[in-house]
Amino acid sequence: MPETFQNAATRTIQIKDARLVYRELGERGGVPVVFLHHLTAVLDDWDPTLLDGIAKRHHVIIFDNRGVGASGGQTPASVAEMAADAIAFIEALGFAKVDLFGFSLGGFVAQEVAQLRPNLVRKIVLAGTGPAGGAGISDVGAVLQGAFQKAGAEHKHPKHFLFFSPSAQSQKAGDAFLQRLNQRQADRDTAVSDQTVQAQITAITKWGQAANPRETLKQIRHPVLVANGDEDIMVPTANSVALFEALPNAKLSIFPDAGHGGIFQYADAFVDQTLHFLAE
Amino acid sequence: MPETFQNAATRTIQIKDARLVYRELGERGGVPVVFLHHLTAVLDDWDPTLLDGIAKRHHVIIFDNRGVGASGGQTPASVAEMAADAIAFIEALGFAKVDLFGFSLGGFVAQEVAQLRPNLVRKIVLAGTGPAGGAGISDVGAVLQGAFQKAGAEHKHPKHFLFFSPSAQSQKAGDAFLQRLNQRQADRDTAVSDQTVQAQITAITKWGQAANPRETLKQIRHPVLVANGDEDIMVPTANSVALFEALPNAKLSIFPDAGHGGIFQYADAFVDQTLHFLAE
């Protein structure tokens, strides 16, 4: 019986100076899909609908990068170092070729891995993310602060404001998403430390302030599926369009009336799209 | 029993100097959704899945504008005149408020109607379309010619090249779409005349060559759902993004691995999105 999001065992593996935690879903075999996480996220923060949907046809691997959640070491303050750690993790598991699924910060890391080790990567999903130097990305600190203030005032989870649009439909999808994140009760991961959050925010801010790399993006020749909601305030949606336009072999999926977490709001539709993309 | 795409009677109504043909689907009552057609299209060229899907909850009206199909009169060679005729048609039917669904050329007409008569319009769906002066729109003649050449060489319908992406998945969706268009056998419409096609191409070319109206678009304050495939070669996808960015109250839906007919390729998903948009 293949493991699911609900019951996947938490495993560990040593990379360089740190022991990373990870979980595996779905049947082993074929090119695995390695998921790269967002700011503050640990193993339990992936949407079970999305992961189990993809794991129905693919070997899925989620992990906490260095310093994150229950993983050891100090979280580095640059996307390039996070990418080097991700490569070390993939190689430690013995994989010669993987698909990458990067969400938000994880999408920055995925772009970097694809450039550093093009032959290690087959296909890439870039969700709720953008290119280095992309518009509005370096405002992450202010956006977070605004969302936490609203969340406090309205007694809601900050993800209601960060991941979903203000409409009734999107807010309802936000409730459902947050409930799904609580489905797994046993063997939950450790929350991120302040050091990790600070280092991740620094890494994101630097990524947003970097030179705009249209030429660099052209070097990512892998098939890429770019996806987002149409009202992302964390990595503004224009960045998904910019990725689609600059990457030589990209597809674009934009969901209406949805924010940064559009792929969670439309999890079923997005699973279909992702399975098609990975299969073709 | 409400009429469906398959069995809706063809009716006529007089506007100014011409008698126009139209059909009505779904239950009467509420704000009707008036569909504005694309280049060369007649009543039978709408996707039954899309129309019946929307007609499950809305009164749907399709019509041939002046000179098109079995409608009388000469097709005008400008979007503004087509919009004036569309307004005359809506008013002749006695409606004080309608939703507009404009696909491609019909989306140009919808924008013009919304500007000429803002109070006549509640909500607007703009699919496979773009703003006046939008990138690549005036190349329509060359794009058509290329598609007809490919269609001849590969013994396929030109819509395979005009409406769908080259991928196996999209081409298969094209087969299914073309089959759906043949579901209705009785009381089919007349094909467009050469005069109509020439006038429509002239209107589209002039629209594409017009000044870019970012300021004008800001005046369309209606809720708008903008939709397209990610690889539209007729009204390039960047135009959908430009509409979404310029319109003050817009949502954006982009379907991956899909062309100008992305809303037909993903008809079920798009019906869901449209019903949500019209209901909220």
PDB file of C-alpha atoms in Angstrom, chain A residues 165 167 169 225 229-231 237-238 241 244-245 250-257 266 269 273 276-277 280, chain B residues 165 167 169 225 229-231 237-238 241 244-245 250-257 266 269 273 276-277 280:
ATOM      1  CA  SER A 165      -8.598  36.596  -2.585  1.00  0.00           C
ATOM      2  CA  SER A 167     -14.160  37.156  -2.314  1.00  0.00           C
ATOM      3  CA  GLN A 169     -15.734  31.993  -2.763  1.00  0.00           C
ATOM      4  CA  LEU A 225       4.159  24.548 -16.036  1.00  0.00           C
ATOM      5  CA  GLY A 229      -4.122  32.710  -8.935  1.00  0.00           C
ATOM      6  CA  ASP A 230      -4.974  35.955 -10.708  1.00  0.00           C
ATOM      7  CA  GLU A 231      -4.710  38.113  -7.542  1.00  0.00           C
ATOM      8  CA  THR A 237       0.625  37.407 -10.696  1.00  0.00           C
ATOM      9  CA  ALA A 238       2.481  39.483 -13.307  1.00  0.00           C
ATOM     10  CA  VAL A 241       3.160  35.817 -16.764  1.00  0.00           C
ATOM     11  CA  PHE A 244       5.756  32.106 -18.983  1.00  0.00           C
ATOM     12  CA  GLU A 245       6.927  34.690 -21.503  1.00  0.00           C
ATOM     13  CA  ALA A 250       6.477  26.944 -20.691  1.00  0.00           C
ATOM     14  CA  LYS A 251       2.738  26.538 -20.213  1.00  0.00           C
ATOM     15  CA  LEU A 252       0.653  28.937 -18.137  1.00  0.00           C
ATOM     16  CA  SER A 253      -2.318  28.279 -15.884  1.00  0.00           C
ATOM     17  CA  ILE A 254      -4.008  31.204 -14.130  1.00  0.00           C
ATOM     18  CA  PHE A 255      -7.013  30.633 -11.881  1.00  0.00           C
ATOM     19  CA  PRO A 256      -9.642  33.386 -11.555  1.00  0.00           C
ATOM     20  CA  ASP A 257     -10.656  34.996  -8.265  1.00  0.00           C
ATOM     21  CA  TYR A 266      -8.483  24.824  -7.426  1.00  0.00           C
ATOM     22  CA  ALA A 269      -8.329  21.084 -11.500  1.00  0.00           C
ATOM     23  CA  GLN A 273      -3.339  19.872 -15.226  1.00  0.00           C
ATOM     24  CA  HIS A 276      -1.273  15.940 -17.904  1.00  0.00           C
ATOM     25  CA  PHE A 277       1.851  18.085 -17.900  1.00  0.00           C
ATOM     26  CA  GLU A 280       2.804  14.225 -21.991  1.00  0.00           C
TER      27      GLU A 280
ATOM     28  CA  SER B 165      -2.274  24.075 -29.542  1.00  0.00           C
ATOM     29  CA  SER B 167       0.058  19.123 -28.518  1.00  0.00           C
ATOM     30  CA  GLN B 169      -3.929  16.624 -25.848  1.00  0.00           C
ATOM     31  CA  LEU B 225     -13.959  37.593 -16.501  1.00  0.00           C
ATOM     32  CA  GLY B 229      -5.627  29.497 -23.635  1.00  0.00           C
ATOM     33  CA  ASP B 230      -1.933  30.140 -22.999  1.00  0.00           C
ATOM     34  CA  GLU B 231      -0.914  29.747 -26.665  1.00  0.00           C
ATOM     35  CA  THR B 237      -2.551  35.530 -24.988  1.00  0.00           C
ATOM     36  CA  ALA B 238      -0.633  38.643 -23.903  1.00  0.00           C
ATOM     37  CA  VAL B 241      -3.268  39.634 -19.676  1.00  0.00           C
ATOM     38  CA  PHE B 244      -6.911  41.896 -17.022  1.00  0.00           C
ATOM     39  CA  GLU B 245      -4.313  44.472 -16.015  1.00  0.00           C
ATOM     40  CA  ALA B 250     -11.366  41.933 -13.835  1.00  0.00           C
ATOM     41  CA  LYS B 251     -10.577  38.305 -13.117  1.00  0.00           C
ATOM     42  CA  LEU B 252      -8.235  36.238 -15.292  1.00  0.00           C
ATOM     43  CA  SER B 253      -8.407  32.588 -16.283  1.00  0.00           C
ATOM     44  CA  ILE B 254      -5.649  31.123 -18.470  1.00  0.00           C
ATOM     45  CA  PHE B 255      -5.731  27.459 -19.478  1.00  0.00           C
ATOM     46  CA  PRO B 256      -2.445  25.625 -20.077  1.00  0.00           C
ATOM     47  CA  ASP B 257      -1.522  23.898 -23.334  1.00  0.00           C
ATOM     48  CA  TYR B 266     -11.659  23.159 -20.975  1.00  0.00           C
ATOM     49  CA  ALA B 269     -14.024  23.871 -16.038  1.00  0.00           C
ATOM     50  CA  GLN B 273     -15.830  29.448 -13.593  1.00  0.00           C
ATOM     51  CA  HIS B 276     -19.384  31.347 -10.326  1.00  0.00           C
ATOM     52  CA  PHE B 277     -18.524  34.676 -11.917  1.00  0.00           C
ATOM     53  CA  GLU B 280     -21.241  36.075  -7.129  1.00  0.00           C
TER      54      GLU B 280
END
